CSV table of N, CA and C in Angstrom, one decimal:
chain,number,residue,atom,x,y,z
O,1,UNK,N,-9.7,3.4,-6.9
O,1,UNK,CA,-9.2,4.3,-5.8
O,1,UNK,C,-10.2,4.2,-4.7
O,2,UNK,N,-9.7,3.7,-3.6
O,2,UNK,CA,-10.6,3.7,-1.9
O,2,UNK,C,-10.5,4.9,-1.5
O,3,UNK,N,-11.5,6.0,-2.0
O,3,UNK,CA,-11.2,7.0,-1.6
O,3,UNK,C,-11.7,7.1,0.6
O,4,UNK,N,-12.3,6.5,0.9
O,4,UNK,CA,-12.3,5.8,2.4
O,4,UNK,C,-11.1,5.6,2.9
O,5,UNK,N,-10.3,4.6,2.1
O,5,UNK,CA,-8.7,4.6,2.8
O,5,UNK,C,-7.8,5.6,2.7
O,6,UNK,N,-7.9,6.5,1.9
O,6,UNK,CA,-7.3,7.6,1.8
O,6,UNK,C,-7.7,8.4,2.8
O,7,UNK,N,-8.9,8.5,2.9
O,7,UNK,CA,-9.2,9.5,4.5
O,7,UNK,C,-8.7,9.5,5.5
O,8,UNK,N,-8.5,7.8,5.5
O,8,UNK,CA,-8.8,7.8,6.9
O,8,UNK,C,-6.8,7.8,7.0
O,9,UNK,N,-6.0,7.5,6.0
O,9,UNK,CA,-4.5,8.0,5.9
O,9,UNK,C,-4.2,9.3,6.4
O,10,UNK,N,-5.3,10.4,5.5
O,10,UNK,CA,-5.1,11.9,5.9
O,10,UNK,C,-6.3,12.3,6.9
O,11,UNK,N,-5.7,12.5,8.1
O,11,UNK,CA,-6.6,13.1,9.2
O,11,UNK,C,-7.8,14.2,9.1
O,12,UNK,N,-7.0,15.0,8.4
O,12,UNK,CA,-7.6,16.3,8.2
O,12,UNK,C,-8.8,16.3,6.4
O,13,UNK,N,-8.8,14.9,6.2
O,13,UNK,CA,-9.7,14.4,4.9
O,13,UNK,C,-10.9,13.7,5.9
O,14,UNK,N,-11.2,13.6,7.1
O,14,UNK,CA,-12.0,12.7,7.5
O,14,UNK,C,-12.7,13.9,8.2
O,15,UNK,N,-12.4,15.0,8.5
O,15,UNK,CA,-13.5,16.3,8.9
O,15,UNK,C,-14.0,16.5,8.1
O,16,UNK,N,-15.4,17.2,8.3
O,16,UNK,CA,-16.6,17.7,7.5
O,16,UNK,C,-16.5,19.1,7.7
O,17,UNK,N,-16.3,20.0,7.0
O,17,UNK,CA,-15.8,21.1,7.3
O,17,UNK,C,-17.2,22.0,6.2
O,18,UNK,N,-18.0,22.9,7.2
O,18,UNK,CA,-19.4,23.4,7.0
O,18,UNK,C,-20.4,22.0,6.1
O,19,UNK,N,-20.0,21.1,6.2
O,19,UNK,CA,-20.8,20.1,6.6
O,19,UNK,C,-20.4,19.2,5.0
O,20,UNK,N,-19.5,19.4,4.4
O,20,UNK,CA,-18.5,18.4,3.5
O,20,UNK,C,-16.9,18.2,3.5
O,21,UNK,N,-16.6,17.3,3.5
O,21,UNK,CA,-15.4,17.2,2.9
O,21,UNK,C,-14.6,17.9,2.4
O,22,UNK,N,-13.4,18.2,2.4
O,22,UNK,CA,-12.3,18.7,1.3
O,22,UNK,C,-12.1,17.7,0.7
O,23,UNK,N,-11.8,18.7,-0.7
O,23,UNK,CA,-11.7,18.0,-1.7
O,23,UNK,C,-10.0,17.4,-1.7
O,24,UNK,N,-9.8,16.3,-2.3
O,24,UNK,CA,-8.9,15.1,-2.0
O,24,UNK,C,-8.1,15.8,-3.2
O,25,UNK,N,-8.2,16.3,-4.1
O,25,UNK,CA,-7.0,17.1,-5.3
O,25,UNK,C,-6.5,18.3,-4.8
O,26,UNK,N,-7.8,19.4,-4.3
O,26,UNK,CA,-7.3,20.9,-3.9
O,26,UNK,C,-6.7,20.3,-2.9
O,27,UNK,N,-6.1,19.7,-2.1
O,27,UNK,CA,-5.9,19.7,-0.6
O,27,UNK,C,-4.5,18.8,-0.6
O,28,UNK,N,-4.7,17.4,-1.8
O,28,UNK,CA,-3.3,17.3,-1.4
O,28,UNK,C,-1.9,17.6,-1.0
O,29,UNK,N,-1.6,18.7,-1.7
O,29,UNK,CA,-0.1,18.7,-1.3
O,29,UNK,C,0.0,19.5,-0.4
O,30,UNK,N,-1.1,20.2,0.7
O,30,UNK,CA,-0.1,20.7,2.1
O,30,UNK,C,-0.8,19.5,3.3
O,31,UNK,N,-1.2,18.4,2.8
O,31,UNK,CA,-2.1,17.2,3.4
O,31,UNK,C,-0.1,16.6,3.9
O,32,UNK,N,-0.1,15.9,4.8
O,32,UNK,CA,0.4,14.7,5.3
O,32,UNK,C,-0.3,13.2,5.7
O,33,UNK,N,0.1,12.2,5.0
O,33,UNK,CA,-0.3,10.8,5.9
O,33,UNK,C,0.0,10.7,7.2
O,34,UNK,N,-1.0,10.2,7.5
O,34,UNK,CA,-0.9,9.4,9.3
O,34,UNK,C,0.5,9.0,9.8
O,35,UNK,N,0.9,8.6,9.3
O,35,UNK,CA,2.6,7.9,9.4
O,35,UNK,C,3.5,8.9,9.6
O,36,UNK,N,3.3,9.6,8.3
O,36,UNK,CA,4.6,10.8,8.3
O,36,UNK,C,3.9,12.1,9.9
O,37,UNK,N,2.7,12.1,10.1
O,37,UNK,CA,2.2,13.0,11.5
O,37,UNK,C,2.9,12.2,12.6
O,38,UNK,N,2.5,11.1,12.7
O,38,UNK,CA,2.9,9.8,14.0
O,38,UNK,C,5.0,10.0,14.0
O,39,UNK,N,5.4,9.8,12.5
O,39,UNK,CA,6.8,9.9,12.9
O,39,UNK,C,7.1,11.5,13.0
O,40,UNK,N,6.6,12.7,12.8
O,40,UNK,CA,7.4,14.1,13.3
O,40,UNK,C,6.3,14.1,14.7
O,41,UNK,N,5.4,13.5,15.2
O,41,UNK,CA,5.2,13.7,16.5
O,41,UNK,C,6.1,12.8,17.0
O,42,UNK,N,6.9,11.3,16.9
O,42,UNK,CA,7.7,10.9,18.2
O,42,UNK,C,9.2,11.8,17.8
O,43,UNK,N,9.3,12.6,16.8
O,43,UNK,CA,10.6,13.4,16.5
O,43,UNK,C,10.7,13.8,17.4
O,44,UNK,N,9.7,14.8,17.6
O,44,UNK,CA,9.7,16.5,18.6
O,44,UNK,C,9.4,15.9,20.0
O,45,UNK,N,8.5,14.8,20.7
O,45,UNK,CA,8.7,14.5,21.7
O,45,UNK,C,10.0,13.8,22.3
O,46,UNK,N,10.2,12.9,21.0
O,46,UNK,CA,11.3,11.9,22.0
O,46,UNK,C,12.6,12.4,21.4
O,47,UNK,N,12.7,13.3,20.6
O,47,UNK,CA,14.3,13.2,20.1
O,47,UNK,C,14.3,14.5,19.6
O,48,UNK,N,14.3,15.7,20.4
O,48,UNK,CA,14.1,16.6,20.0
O,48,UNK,C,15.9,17.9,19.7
O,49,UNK,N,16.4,16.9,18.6
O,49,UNK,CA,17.7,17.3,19.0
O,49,UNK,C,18.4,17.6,17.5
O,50,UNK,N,19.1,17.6,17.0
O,50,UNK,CA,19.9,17.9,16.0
O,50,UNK,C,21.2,16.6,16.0
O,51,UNK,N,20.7,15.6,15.7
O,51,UNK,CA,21.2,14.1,15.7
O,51,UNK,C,22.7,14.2,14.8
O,52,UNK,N,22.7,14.8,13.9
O,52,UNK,CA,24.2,14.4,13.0
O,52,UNK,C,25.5,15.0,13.7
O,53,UNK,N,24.5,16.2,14.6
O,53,UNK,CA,25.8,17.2,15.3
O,53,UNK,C,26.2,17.3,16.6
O,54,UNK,N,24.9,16.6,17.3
O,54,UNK,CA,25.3,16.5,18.6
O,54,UNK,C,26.0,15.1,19.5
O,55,UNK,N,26.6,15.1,20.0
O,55,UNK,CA,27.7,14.0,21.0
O,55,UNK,C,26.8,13.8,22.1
O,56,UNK,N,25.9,14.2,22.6
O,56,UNK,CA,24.9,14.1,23.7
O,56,UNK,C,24.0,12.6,23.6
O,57,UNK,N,23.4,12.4,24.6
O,57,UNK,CA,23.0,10.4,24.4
O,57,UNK,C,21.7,10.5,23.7
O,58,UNK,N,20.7,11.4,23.6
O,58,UNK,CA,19.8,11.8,22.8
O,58,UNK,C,19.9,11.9,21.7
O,59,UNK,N,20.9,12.6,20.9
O,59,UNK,CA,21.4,12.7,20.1
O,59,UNK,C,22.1,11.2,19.5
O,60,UNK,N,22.8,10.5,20.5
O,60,UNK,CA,23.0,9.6,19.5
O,60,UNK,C,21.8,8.2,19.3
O,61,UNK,N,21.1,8.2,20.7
O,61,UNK,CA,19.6,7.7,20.0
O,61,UNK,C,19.4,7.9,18.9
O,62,UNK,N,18.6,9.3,18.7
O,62,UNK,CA,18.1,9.2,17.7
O,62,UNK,C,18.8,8.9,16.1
O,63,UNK,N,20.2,8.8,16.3
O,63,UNK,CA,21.0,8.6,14.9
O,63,UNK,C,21.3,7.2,14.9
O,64,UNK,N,20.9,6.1,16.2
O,64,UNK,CA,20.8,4.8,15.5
O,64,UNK,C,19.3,4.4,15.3
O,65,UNK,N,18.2,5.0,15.8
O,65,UNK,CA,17.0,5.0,15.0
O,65,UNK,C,17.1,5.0,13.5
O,66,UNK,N,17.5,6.1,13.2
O,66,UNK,CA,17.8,6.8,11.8
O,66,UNK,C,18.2,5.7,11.1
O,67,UNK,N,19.4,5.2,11.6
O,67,UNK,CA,19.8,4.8,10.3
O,67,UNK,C,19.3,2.9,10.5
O,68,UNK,N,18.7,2.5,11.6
O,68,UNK,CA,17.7,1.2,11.9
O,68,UNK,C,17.0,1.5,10.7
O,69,UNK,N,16.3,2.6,10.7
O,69,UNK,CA,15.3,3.0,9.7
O,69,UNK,C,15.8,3.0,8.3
O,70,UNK,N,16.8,3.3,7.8
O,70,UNK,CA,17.5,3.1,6.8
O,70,UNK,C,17.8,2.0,6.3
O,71,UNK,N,18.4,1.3,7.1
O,71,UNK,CA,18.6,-0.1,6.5
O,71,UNK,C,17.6,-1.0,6.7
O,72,UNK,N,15.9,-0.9,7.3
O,72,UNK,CA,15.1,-1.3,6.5
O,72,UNK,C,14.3,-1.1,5.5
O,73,UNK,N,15.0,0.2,4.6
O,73,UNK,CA,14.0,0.1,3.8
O,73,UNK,C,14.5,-0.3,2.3
């Protein structure tokens, strides 16, 4: 286990907090990866919409993102 690459995955694992770390067990599950912060930050700036329901051009951006995203994975 690279516990270094995991840090640097979880933002909030790479602060020293009163001058150590959190611990990598107590902390994971309200922890997010870098990725999943990076994709609900371009959500709420760039597509801040309710995609399945709305007929607006934002709305349908972001529902061929979606499903771009889908059929690569």
């Amino acid at each position: 286990m690279d516990i270094k690459k995991i840090r640097r995955d979880f933002p909030a694992l790479c602060k020293k907090w009163n001058g150590k770390y959190l611990s990598i067990l107590i902390t994971m599950h309200d922890l997010k990866p870098k990725p999943v912060i990076d994709a609900m930050n371009e959500y709420y700036t760039e597509y801040p919409v309710c995609g399945g329901r709305s007929i607006h051009k934002m709305a349908k951006k972001w529902m061929r993102k979606l499903r771009n995203q889908e059929r690569n994975q």
